[in-house]
Amino acid sequence: MSRVYNFSAGPAMLPLEVLEEAREDLLDYKGSGMSVMEMSHRGKVFDGIIRKAEADFRKLVGVPDDYAVLFLQGGGWTQFAEVPMNLTKNGTAAYIVTGNWARNAAKEAQKYTKVVRVASSEDQNFSYIPDCSDLDIPEDADYVYICENNTIYGTEYFQLPNTKGHVLVADVSSNFLSRPIDVKKYGLFFGGVQKNVGPAGVTIVCVRKDLINPDLPDYVPTMMRYQTQIDKDSLFNTPPAWGIYVCGLTFQWLLKQGGLAEIAKKNEAKAKLFYDTLDESKLFKGTVRRQDRSLMNAPFVTGDKDLDAEFIKEAAAQGLESLKGHRSVGGMRASLYNAMPYEGVVKLTNFMKEFEAHHSAV
């Protein structure tokens, strides 16, 4: 078996142990005689799978009973609409725009509520997290919205905004389960799992139950009402069963690693190795203010587009895949998600040094 080190921003690497167990169960799940992809979502076997996945997620993250955990479909784009549809009571929401996804979320929310952009880093191509200690948040704001980690631009919140008593809503798609969080600081957080948790097709929403507006406008679709899914334990319609099963395997894998505190130490070590190499380099440069550098997504450039392209091509030949940066930033991007082993970052940083030595000598 030949596996590469896949630095893709998503869909991204899954733990090898998870993939191997899924392969083992593929044709016959635990003696059921069928695959998870074939079984009824109403049957006892899948009911056990989804209930264990939720229980393990709650244990891993520390989710209290007054929060619902939902396994949904539709990705972040659906949540951009579903959040304002379900949480709007006063008709105003505050958005902090630190990248493409927060900007898109604000635009989508405008269809359902008044959006006030209380901070932005667009003035410097989203290369930093703005000061969020004393924001001018409207008194009647139903919530304050952030994208906690910016996959494209490589910034991450290491201190949550001062919401001045308002509910915090966070898109955590690309730093999902990468470090411990205090759930009670959030009214709602959601994440597409395809970056750090499982295969594309599942979106996990964790929402404090008392925040959901029970008197929603008639235009809100049945499927886009959180209460619909809460009432049916995420089984109102056919869920993405295989994806939920694999997410459950990833939760078990994380618990075996020692939980989020231990995986955070590993992620910090990988990021330190990468950023130390970047800072020591005379060829490669980071694109993000140092204190805001994401532990998950690290964009970098040489300043020469042709040289960037050569680096990406040569890296791929070494088994270092998907290093091309997003067009908004250019250059390269290394995504260092939970499943990326330390050895992969060692190989990448060694290659960076070799590439620089070669091109310094030319």
PDB file of N, CA and C in Angstrom, residues 28-122:
ATOM      1  N   ASP A  28     -19.372  -6.234   5.866  1.00  0.00           N
ATOM      2  CA  ASP A  28     -20.169  -6.871   6.916  1.00  0.00           C
ATOM      3  C   ASP A  28     -19.915  -6.151   8.230  1.00  0.00           C
ATOM      4  N   TYR A  29     -20.813  -5.243   8.602  1.00  0.00           N
ATOM      5  CA  TYR A  29     -20.626  -4.464   9.831  1.00  0.00           C
ATOM      6  C   TYR A  29     -20.946  -5.321  11.056  1.00  0.00           C
ATOM      7  N   LYS A  30     -19.895  -5.685  11.788  1.00  0.00           N
ATOM      8  CA  LYS A  30     -20.004  -6.373  13.070  1.00  0.00           C
ATOM      9  C   LYS A  30     -20.952  -7.581  13.034  1.00  0.00           C
ATOM     10  N   GLY A  31     -20.893  -8.354  11.946  1.00  0.00           N
ATOM     11  CA  GLY A  31     -21.703  -9.560  11.859  1.00  0.00           C
ATOM     12  C   GLY A  31     -23.144  -9.339  11.436  1.00  0.00           C
ATOM     13  N   SER A  32     -23.455  -8.113  10.994  1.00  0.00           N
ATOM     14  CA  SER A  32     -24.830  -7.826  10.567  1.00  0.00           C
ATOM     15  C   SER A  32     -25.132  -8.406   9.183  1.00  0.00           C
ATOM     16  N   GLY A  33     -24.064  -8.749   8.450  1.00  0.00           N
ATOM     17  CA  GLY A  33     -24.246  -9.288   7.109  1.00  0.00           C
ATOM     18  C   GLY A  33     -24.419  -8.235   6.045  1.00  0.00           C
ATOM     19  N   MET A  34     -24.268  -6.971   6.415  1.00  0.00           N
ATOM     20  CA  MET A  34     -24.396  -5.886   5.434  1.00  0.00           C
ATOM     21  C   MET A  34     -23.512  -4.714   5.827  1.00  0.00           C
ATOM     22  N   SER A  35     -23.306  -3.836   4.847  1.00  0.00           N
ATOM     23  CA  SER A  35     -22.526  -2.628   5.066  1.00  0.00           C
ATOM     24  C   SER A  35     -23.389  -1.563   5.740  1.00  0.00           C
ATOM     25  N   VAL A  36     -22.727  -0.644   6.431  1.00  0.00           N
ATOM     26  CA  VAL A  36     -23.447   0.513   6.982  1.00  0.00           C
ATOM     27  C   VAL A  36     -24.128   1.287   5.863  1.00  0.00           C
ATOM     28  N   MET A  37     -23.548   1.262   4.667  1.00  0.00           N
ATOM     29  CA  MET A  37     -24.118   1.970   3.525  1.00  0.00           C
ATOM     30  C   MET A  37     -25.410   1.338   3.029  1.00  0.00           C
ATOM     31  N   GLU A  38     -25.693   0.116   3.487  1.00  0.00           N
ATOM     32  CA  GLU A  38     -26.870  -0.607   2.999  1.00  0.00           C
ATOM     33  C   GLU A  38     -27.997  -0.694   4.023  1.00  0.00           C
ATOM     34  N   MET A  39     -27.686  -0.481   5.275  1.00  0.00           N
ATOM     35  CA  MET A  39     -28.682  -0.750   6.316  1.00  0.00           C
ATOM     36  C   MET A  39     -29.656   0.408   6.512  1.00  0.00           C
ATOM     37  N   SER A  40     -30.830   0.088   7.037  1.00  0.00           N
ATOM     38  CA  SER A  40     -31.848   1.097   7.307  1.00  0.00           C
ATOM     39  C   SER A  40     -31.413   2.016   8.441  1.00  0.00           C
ATOM     40  N   HIS A  41     -31.632   3.313   8.247  1.00  0.00           N
ATOM     41  CA  HIS A  41     -31.327   4.257   9.318  1.00  0.00           C
ATOM     42  C   HIS A  41     -32.350   4.152  10.445  1.00  0.00           C
ATOM     43  N   ARG A  42     -33.433   3.406  10.227  1.00  0.00           N
ATOM     44  CA  ARG A  42     -34.447   3.202  11.265  1.00  0.00           C
ATOM     45  C   ARG A  42     -34.197   1.916  12.069  1.00  0.00           C
ATOM     46  N   GLY A  43     -33.217   1.136  11.621  1.00  0.00           N
ATOM     47  CA  GLY A  43     -32.970  -0.147  12.278  1.00  0.00           C
ATOM     48  C   GLY A  43     -32.166  -0.017  13.560  1.00  0.00           C
ATOM     49  N   LYS A  44     -32.158  -1.104  14.352  1.00  0.00           N
ATOM     50  CA  LYS A  44     -31.470  -1.095  15.642  1.00  0.00           C
ATOM     51  C   LYS A  44     -29.962  -0.940  15.493  1.00  0.00           C
ATOM     52  N   VAL A  45     -29.399  -1.516  14.432  1.00  0.00           N
ATOM     53  CA  VAL A  45     -27.944  -1.479  14.276  1.00  0.00           C
ATOM     54  C   VAL A  45     -27.467  -0.042  14.066  1.00  0.00           C
ATOM     55  N   PHE A  46     -28.107   0.656  13.116  1.00  0.00           N
ATOM     56  CA  PHE A  46     -27.659   2.040  12.902  1.00  0.00           C
ATOM     57  C   PHE A  46     -28.030   2.938  14.078  1.00  0.00           C
ATOM     58  N   ASP A  47     -29.138   2.656  14.730  1.00  0.00           N
ATOM     59  CA  ASP A  47     -29.504   3.437  15.913  1.00  0.00           C
ATOM     60  C   ASP A  47     -28.384   3.373  16.948  1.00  0.00           C
ATOM     61  N   GLY A  48     -27.788   2.187  17.089  1.00  0.00           N
ATOM     62  CA  GLY A  48     -26.661   2.045  18.002  1.00  0.00           C
ATOM     63  C   GLY A  48     -25.447   2.843  17.555  1.00  0.00           C
ATOM     64  N   ILE A  49     -25.201   2.886  16.237  1.00  0.00           N
ATOM     65  CA  ILE A  49     -24.054   3.629  15.693  1.00  0.00           C
ATOM     66  C   ILE A  49     -24.184   5.112  15.972  1.00  0.00           C
ATOM     67  N   ILE A  50     -25.348   5.703  15.675  1.00  0.00           N
ATOM     68  CA  ILE A  50     -25.503   7.144  15.811  1.00  0.00           C
ATOM     69  C   ILE A  50     -25.571   7.552  17.286  1.00  0.00           C
ATOM     70  N   ARG A  51     -26.168   6.711  18.119  1.00  0.00           N
ATOM     71  CA  ARG A  51     -26.230   7.031  19.549  1.00  0.00           C
ATOM     72  C   ARG A  51     -24.840   6.998  20.179  1.00  0.00           C
ATOM     73  N   LYS A  52     -24.031   6.019  19.792  1.00  0.00           N
ATOM     74  CA  LYS A  52     -22.661   5.962  20.329  1.00  0.00           C
ATOM     75  C   LYS A  52     -21.840   7.140  19.816  1.00  0.00           C
ATOM     76  N   ALA A  53     -22.027   7.497  18.527  1.00  0.00           N
ATOM     77  CA  ALA A  53     -21.292   8.640  17.974  1.00  0.00           C
ATOM     78  C   ALA A  53     -21.613   9.909  18.758  1.00  0.00           C
ATOM     79  N   GLU A  54     -22.888  10.116  19.055  1.00  0.00           N
ATOM     80  CA  GLU A  54     -23.256  11.315  19.820  1.00  0.00           C
ATOM     81  C   GLU A  54     -22.686  11.265  21.234  1.00  0.00           C
ATOM     82  N   ALA A  55     -22.770  10.117  21.872  1.00  0.00           N
ATOM     83  CA  ALA A  55     -22.259   9.987  23.237  1.00  0.00           C
ATOM     84  C   ALA A  55     -20.749  10.226  23.287  1.00  0.00           C
ATOM     85  N   ASP A  56     -20.023   9.680  22.315  1.00  0.00           N
ATOM     86  CA  ASP A  56     -18.570   9.876  22.274  1.00  0.00           C
ATOM     87  C   ASP A  56     -18.212  11.322  21.976  1.00  0.00           C
ATOM     88  N   PHE A  57     -18.991  11.967  21.095  1.00  0.00           N
ATOM     89  CA  PHE A  57     -18.754  13.391  20.805  1.00  0.00           C
ATOM     90  C   PHE A  57     -18.961  14.221  22.064  1.00  0.00           C
ATOM     91  N   ARG A  58     -20.049  13.952  22.780  1.00  0.00           N
ATOM     92  CA  ARG A  58     -20.320  14.702  24.012  1.00  0.00           C
ATOM     93  C   ARG A  58     -19.194  14.514  25.036  1.00  0.00           C
ATOM     94  N   LYS A  59     -18.711  13.284  25.164  1.00  0.00           N
ATOM     95  CA  LYS A  59     -17.620  13.002  26.100  1.00  0.00           C
ATOM     96  C   LYS A  59     -16.340  13.702  25.676  1.00  0.00           C
ATOM     97  N   LEU A  60     -16.033  13.639  24.402  1.00  0.00           N
ATOM     98  CA  LEU A  60     -14.804  14.213  23.858  1.00  0.00           C
ATOM     99  C   LEU A  60     -14.754  15.720  24.037  1.00  0.00           C
ATOM    100  N   VAL A  61     -15.865  16.390  23.735  1.00  0.00           N
ATOM    101  CA  VAL A  61     -15.909  17.860  23.726  1.00  0.00           C
ATOM    102  C   VAL A  61     -16.369  18.429  25.064  1.00  0.00           C
ATOM    103  N   GLY A  62     -17.104  17.633  25.826  1.00  0.00           N
ATOM    104  CA  GLY A  62     -17.654  18.123  27.083  1.00  0.00           C
ATOM    105  C   GLY A  62     -18.953  18.880  26.868  1.00  0.00           C
ATOM    106  N   VAL A  63     -19.878  18.267  26.140  1.00  0.00           N
ATOM    107  CA  VAL A  63     -21.138  18.936  25.791  1.00  0.00           C
ATOM    108  C   VAL A  63     -22.179  18.688  26.885  1.00  0.00           C
ATOM    109  N   PRO A  64     -22.692  19.755  27.510  1.00  0.00           N
ATOM    110  CA  PRO A  64     -23.715  19.590  28.559  1.00  0.00           C
ATOM    111  C   PRO A  64     -25.055  19.137  27.982  1.00  0.00           C
ATOM    112  N   ASP A  65     -25.933  18.681  28.855  1.00  0.00           N
ATOM    113  CA  ASP A  65     -27.229  18.154  28.427  1.00  0.00           C
ATOM    114  C   ASP A  65     -28.138  19.220  27.832  1.00  0.00           C
ATOM    115  N   ASP A  66     -27.913  20.488  28.165  1.00  0.00           N
ATOM    116  CA  ASP A  66     -28.799  21.524  27.631  1.00  0.00           C
ATOM    117  C   ASP A  66     -28.404  21.968  26.221  1.00  0.00           C
ATOM    118  N   TYR A  67     -27.444  21.272  25.626  1.00  0.00           N
ATOM    119  CA  TYR A  67     -27.071  21.493  24.225  1.00  0.00           C
ATOM    120  C   TYR A  67     -27.479  20.275  23.407  1.00  0.00           C
ATOM    121  N   ALA A  68     -28.006  20.526  22.226  1.00  0.00           N
ATOM    122  CA  ALA A  68     -28.307  19.449  21.284  1.00  0.00           C
ATOM    123  C   ALA A  68     -27.113  19.217  20.373  1.00  0.00           C
ATOM    124  N   VAL A  69     -26.864  17.964  20.027  1.00  0.00           N
ATOM    125  CA  VAL A  69     -25.845  17.598  19.033  1.00  0.00           C
ATOM    126  C   VAL A  69     -26.574  17.005  17.840  1.00  0.00           C
ATOM    127  N   LEU A  70     -26.411  17.631  16.677  1.00  0.00           N
ATOM    128  CA  LEU A  70     -27.137  17.225  15.482  1.00  0.00           C
ATOM    129  C   LEU A  70     -26.174  16.813  14.379  1.00  0.00           C
ATOM    130  N   PHE A  71     -26.478  15.707  13.712  1.00  0.00           N
ATOM    131  CA  PHE A  71     -25.715  15.246  12.557  1.00  0.00           C
ATOM    132  C   PHE A  71     -26.546  15.564  11.314  1.00  0.00           C
ATOM    133  N   LEU A  72     -26.142  16.605  10.595  1.00  0.00           N
ATOM    134  CA  LEU A  72     -26.944  17.126   9.492  1.00  0.00           C
ATOM    135  C   LEU A  72     -26.205  17.013   8.166  1.00  0.00           C
ATOM    136  N   GLN A  73     -26.865  17.506   7.122  1.00  0.00           N
ATOM    137  CA  GLN A  73     -26.290  17.555   5.783  1.00  0.00           C
ATOM    138  C   GLN A  73     -26.286  19.009   5.295  1.00  0.00           C
ATOM    139  N   GLY A  74     -25.646  19.244   4.169  1.00  0.00           N
ATOM    140  CA  GLY A  74     -25.717  20.562   3.556  1.00  0.00           C
ATOM    141  C   GLY A  74     -24.506  21.445   3.746  1.00  0.00           C
ATOM    142  N   GLY A  75     -23.579  21.058   4.605  1.00  0.00           N
ATOM    143  CA  GLY A  75     -22.345  21.806   4.756  1.00  0.00           C
ATOM    144  C   GLY A  75     -22.527  23.193   5.360  1.00  0.00           C
ATOM    145  N   GLY A  76     -21.432  23.952   5.349  1.00  0.00           N
ATOM    146  CA  GLY A  76     -21.442  25.292   5.926  1.00  0.00           C
ATOM    147  C   GLY A  76     -22.435  26.226   5.251  1.00  0.00           C
ATOM    148  N   TRP A  77     -22.557  26.105   3.945  1.00  0.00           N
ATOM    149  CA  TRP A  77     -23.456  27.004   3.218  1.00  0.00           C
ATOM    150  C   TRP A  77     -24.884  26.896   3.739  1.00  0.00           C
ATOM    151  N   THR A  78     -25.336  25.697   4.078  1.00  0.00           N
ATOM    152  CA  THR A  78     -26.677  25.551   4.637  1.00  0.00           C
ATOM    153  C   THR A  78     -26.769  26.216   6.004  1.00  0.00           C
ATOM    154  N   GLN A  79     -25.714  26.087   6.801  1.00  0.00           N
ATOM    155  CA  GLN A  79     -25.718  26.709   8.124  1.00  0.00           C
ATOM    156  C   GLN A  79     -25.677  28.235   8.039  1.00  0.00           C
ATOM    157  N   PHE A  80     -25.085  28.767   6.980  1.00  0.00           N
ATOM    158  CA  PHE A  80     -25.080  30.230   6.816  1.00  0.00           C
ATOM    159  C   PHE A  80     -26.507  30.775   6.810  1.00  0.00           C
ATOM    160  N   ALA A  81     -27.446  29.989   6.288  1.00  0.00           N
ATOM    161  CA  ALA A  81     -28.855  30.379   6.275  1.00  0.00           C
ATOM    162  C   ALA A  81     -29.601  29.866   7.503  1.00  0.00           C
ATOM    163  N   GLU A  82     -29.278  28.650   7.906  1.00  0.00           N
ATOM    164  CA  GLU A  82     -30.025  28.011   8.995  1.00  0.00           C
ATOM    165  C   GLU A  82     -29.816  28.723  10.325  1.00  0.00           C
ATOM    166  N   VAL A  83     -28.617  29.245  10.556  1.00  0.00           N
ATOM    167  CA  VAL A  83     -28.343  29.968  11.809  1.00  0.00           C
ATOM    168  C   VAL A  83     -29.265  31.181  11.953  1.00  0.00           C
ATOM    169  N   PRO A  84     -29.286  32.124  11.001  1.00  0.00           N
ATOM    170  CA  PRO A  84     -30.191  33.268  11.178  1.00  0.00           C
ATOM    171  C   PRO A  84     -31.669  32.883  11.151  1.00  0.00           C
ATOM    172  N   MET A  85     -32.015  31.885  10.343  1.00  0.00           N
ATOM    173  CA  MET A  85     -33.413  31.441  10.310  1.00  0.00           C
ATOM    174  C   MET A  85     -33.896  30.996  11.689  1.00  0.00           C
ATOM    175  N   ASN A  86     -33.045  30.285  12.426  1.00  0.00           N
ATOM    176  CA  ASN A  86     -33.448  29.679  13.689  1.00  0.00           C
ATOM    177  C   ASN A  86     -33.185  30.536  14.916  1.00  0.00           C
ATOM    178  N   LEU A  87     -32.200  31.404  14.851  1.00  0.00           N
ATOM    179  CA  LEU A  87     -31.816  32.164  16.049  1.00  0.00           C
ATOM    180  C   LEU A  87     -32.317  33.591  16.055  1.00  0.00           C
ATOM    181  N   THR A  88     -32.899  34.044  14.957  1.00  0.00           N
ATOM    182  CA  THR A  88     -33.346  35.438  14.890  1.00  0.00           C
ATOM    183  C   THR A  88     -34.603  35.648  15.723  1.00  0.00           C
ATOM    184  N   LYS A  89     -34.511  36.602  16.630  1.00  0.00           N
ATOM    185  CA  LYS A  89     -35.667  37.017  17.433  1.00  0.00           C
ATOM    186  C   LYS A  89     -35.862  38.531  17.337  1.00  0.00           C
ATOM    187  N   ASN A  90     -34.754  39.265  17.444  1.00  0.00           N
ATOM    188  CA  ASN A  90     -34.827  40.731  17.376  1.00  0.00           C
ATOM    189  C   ASN A  90     -34.622  41.271  15.972  1.00  0.00           C
ATOM    190  N   GLY A  91     -34.038  40.450  15.088  1.00  0.00           N
ATOM    191  CA  GLY A  91     -33.865  40.871  13.703  1.00  0.00           C
ATOM    192  C   GLY A  91     -32.549  41.539  13.389  1.00  0.00           C
ATOM    193  N   THR A  92     -31.530  41.349  14.249  1.00  0.00           N
ATOM    194  CA  THR A  92     -30.192  41.914  14.017  1.00  0.00           C
ATOM    195  C   THR A  92     -29.141  40.895  14.431  1.00  0.00           C
ATOM    196  N   ALA A  93     -28.055  40.799  13.669  1.00  0.00           N
ATOM    197  CA  ALA A  93     -26.945  39.920  14.022  1.00  0.00           C
ATOM    198  C   ALA A  93     -25.625  40.616  13.722  1.00  0.00           C
ATOM    199  N   ALA A  94     -24.617  40.371  14.550  1.00  0.00           N
ATOM    200  CA  ALA A  94     -23.288  40.966  14.380  1.00  0.00           C
ATOM    201  C   ALA A  94     -22.338  39.926  13.790  1.00  0.00           C
ATOM    202  N   TYR A  95     -21.602  40.325  12.768  1.00  0.00           N
ATOM    203  CA  TYR A  95     -20.665  39.410  12.104  1.00  0.00           C
ATOM    204  C   TYR A  95     -19.253  40.004  12.127  1.00  0.00           C
ATOM    205  N   ILE A  96     -18.285  39.158  12.451  1.00  0.00           N
ATOM    206  CA  ILE A  96     -16.873  39.532  12.380  1.00  0.00           C
ATOM    207  C   ILE A  96     -16.305  38.837  11.154  1.00  0.00           C
ATOM    208  N   VAL A  97     -15.837  39.618  10.204  1.00  0.00           N
ATOM    209  CA  VAL A  97     -15.454  39.080   8.894  1.00  0.00           C
ATOM    210  C   VAL A  97     -13.933  38.956   8.818  1.00  0.00           C
ATOM    211  N   THR A  98     -13.450  37.713   8.927  1.00  0.00           N
ATOM    212  CA  THR A  98     -12.002  37.477   8.916  1.00  0.00           C
ATOM    213  C   THR A  98     -11.575  36.560   7.772  1.00  0.00           C
ATOM    214  N   GLY A  99     -12.449  36.386   6.789  1.00  0.00           N
ATOM    215  CA  GLY A  99     -12.089  35.547   5.661  1.00  0.00           C
ATOM    216  C   GLY A  99     -13.271  35.313   4.746  1.00  0.00           C
ATOM    217  N   ASN A 100     -13.027  34.499   3.744  1.00  0.00           N
ATOM    218  CA  ASN A 100     -14.027  34.238   2.719  1.00  0.00           C
ATOM    219  C   ASN A 100     -15.302  33.632   3.280  1.00  0.00           C
ATOM    220  N   TRP A 101     -15.161  32.699   4.235  1.00  0.00           N
ATOM    221  CA  TRP A 101     -16.336  31.983   4.729  1.00  0.00           C
ATOM    222  C   TRP A 101     -17.176  32.849   5.648  1.00  0.00           C
ATOM    223  N   ALA A 102     -16.558  33.673   6.468  1.00  0.00           N
ATOM    224  CA  ALA A 102     -17.335  34.603   7.297  1.00  0.00           C
ATOM    225  C   ALA A 102     -18.017  35.644   6.417  1.00  0.00           C
ATOM    226  N   ARG A 103     -17.332  36.079   5.384  1.00  0.00           N
ATOM    227  CA  ARG A 103     -17.928  37.054   4.449  1.00  0.00           C
ATOM    228  C   ARG A 103     -19.135  36.447   3.749  1.00  0.00           C
ATOM    229  N   ASN A 104     -19.013  35.194   3.293  1.00  0.00           N
ATOM    230  CA  ASN A 104     -20.142  34.523   2.646  1.00  0.00           C
ATOM    231  C   ASN A 104     -21.302  34.309   3.616  1.00  0.00           C
ATOM    232  N   ALA A 105     -20.969  33.968   4.859  1.00  0.00           N
ATOM    233  CA  ALA A 105     -22.011  33.759   5.866  1.00  0.00           C
ATOM    234  C   ALA A 105     -22.787  35.049   6.116  1.00  0.00           C
ATOM    235  N   ALA A 106     -22.079  36.173   6.170  1.00  0.00           N
ATOM    236  CA  ALA A 106     -22.741  37.464   6.392  1.00  0.00           C
ATOM    237  C   ALA A 106     -23.666  37.813   5.232  1.00  0.00           C
ATOM    238  N   LYS A 107     -23.193  37.572   4.019  1.00  0.00           N
ATOM    239  CA  LYS A 107     -24.017  37.855   2.837  1.00  0.00           C
ATOM    240  C   LYS A 107     -25.286  37.008   2.833  1.00  0.00           C
ATOM    241  N   GLU A 108     -25.141  35.737   3.181  1.00  0.00           N
ATOM    242  CA  GLU A 108     -26.297  34.846   3.186  1.00  0.00           C
ATOM    243  C   GLU A 108     -27.277  35.235   4.290  1.00  0.00           C
ATOM    244  N   ALA A 109     -26.755  35.611   5.455  1.00  0.00           N
ATOM    245  CA  ALA A 109     -27.615  35.974   6.581  1.00  0.00           C
ATOM    246  C   ALA A 109     -28.448  37.216   6.299  1.00  0.00           C
ATOM    247  N   GLN A 110     -27.943  38.087   5.426  1.00  0.00           N
ATOM    248  CA  GLN A 110     -28.667  39.320   5.085  1.00  0.00           C
ATOM    249  C   GLN A 110     -30.055  39.050   4.501  1.00  0.00           C
ATOM    250  N   LYS A 111     -30.256  37.838   3.987  1.00  0.00           N
ATOM    251  CA  LYS A 111     -31.564  37.486   3.425  1.00  0.00           C
ATOM    252  C   LYS A 111     -32.607  37.281   4.518  1.00  0.00           C
ATOM    253  N   TYR A 112     -32.147  37.094   5.768  1.00  0.00           N
ATOM    254  CA  TYR A 112     -33.055  36.704   6.833  1.00  0.00           C
ATOM    255  C   TYR A 112     -33.016  37.623   8.050  1.00  0.00           C
ATOM    256  N   THR A 113     -32.001  38.472   8.141  1.00  0.00           N
ATOM    257  CA  THR A 113     -31.880  39.362   9.285  1.00  0.00           C
ATOM    258  C   THR A 113     -31.017  40.561   8.896  1.00  0.00           C
ATOM    259  N   LYS A 114     -31.021  41.578   9.717  1.00  0.00           N
ATOM    260  CA  LYS A 114     -30.129  42.722   9.507  1.00  0.00           C
ATOM    261  C   LYS A 114     -28.738  42.340   9.993  1.00  0.00           C
ATOM    262  N   VAL A 115     -27.757  42.464   9.131  1.00  0.00           N
ATOM    263  CA  VAL A 115     -26.386  42.096   9.471  1.00  0.00           C
ATOM    264  C   VAL A 115     -25.552  43.348   9.700  1.00  0.00           C
ATOM    265  N   VAL A 116     -24.889  43.408  10.845  1.00  0.00           N
ATOM    266  CA  VAL A 116     -23.969  44.495  11.167  1.00  0.00           C
ATOM    267  C   VAL A 116     -22.568  43.907  11.250  1.00  0.00           C
ATOM    268  N   ARG A 117     -21.684  44.370  10.383  1.00  0.00           N
ATOM    269  CA  ARG A 117     -20.294  43.886  10.386  1.00  0.00           C
ATOM    270  C   ARG A 117     -19.511  44.715  11.400  1.00  0.00           C
ATOM    271  N   VAL A 118     -19.205  44.113  12.536  1.00  0.00           N
ATOM    272  CA  VAL A 118     -18.625  44.861  13.650  1.00  0.00           C
ATOM    273  C   VAL A 118     -17.098  44.880  13.628  1.00  0.00           C
ATOM    274  N   ALA A 119     -16.480  44.042  12.801  1.00  0.00           N
ATOM    275  CA  ALA A 119     -15.018  44.035  12.646  1.00  0.00           C
ATOM    276  C   ALA A 119     -14.673  43.266  11.382  1.00  0.00           C
ATOM    277  N   SER A 120     -13.516  43.601  10.800  1.00  0.00           N
ATOM    278  CA  SER A 120     -13.072  42.911   9.587  1.00  0.00           C
ATOM    279  C   SER A 120     -11.564  43.046   9.450  1.00  0.00           C
ATOM    280  N   SER A 121     -10.962  42.070   8.798  1.00  0.00           N
ATOM    281  CA  SER A 121      -9.527  42.143   8.471  1.00  0.00           C
ATOM    282  C   SER A 121      -9.319  42.148   6.964  1.00  0.00           C
ATOM    283  N   GLU A 122     -10.375  42.499   6.237  1.00  0.00           N
ATOM    284  CA  GLU A 122     -10.297  42.503   4.777  1.00  0.00           C
ATOM    285  C   GLU A 122      -9.314  43.546   4.253  1.00  0.00           C
TER     286      GLU A 122
END
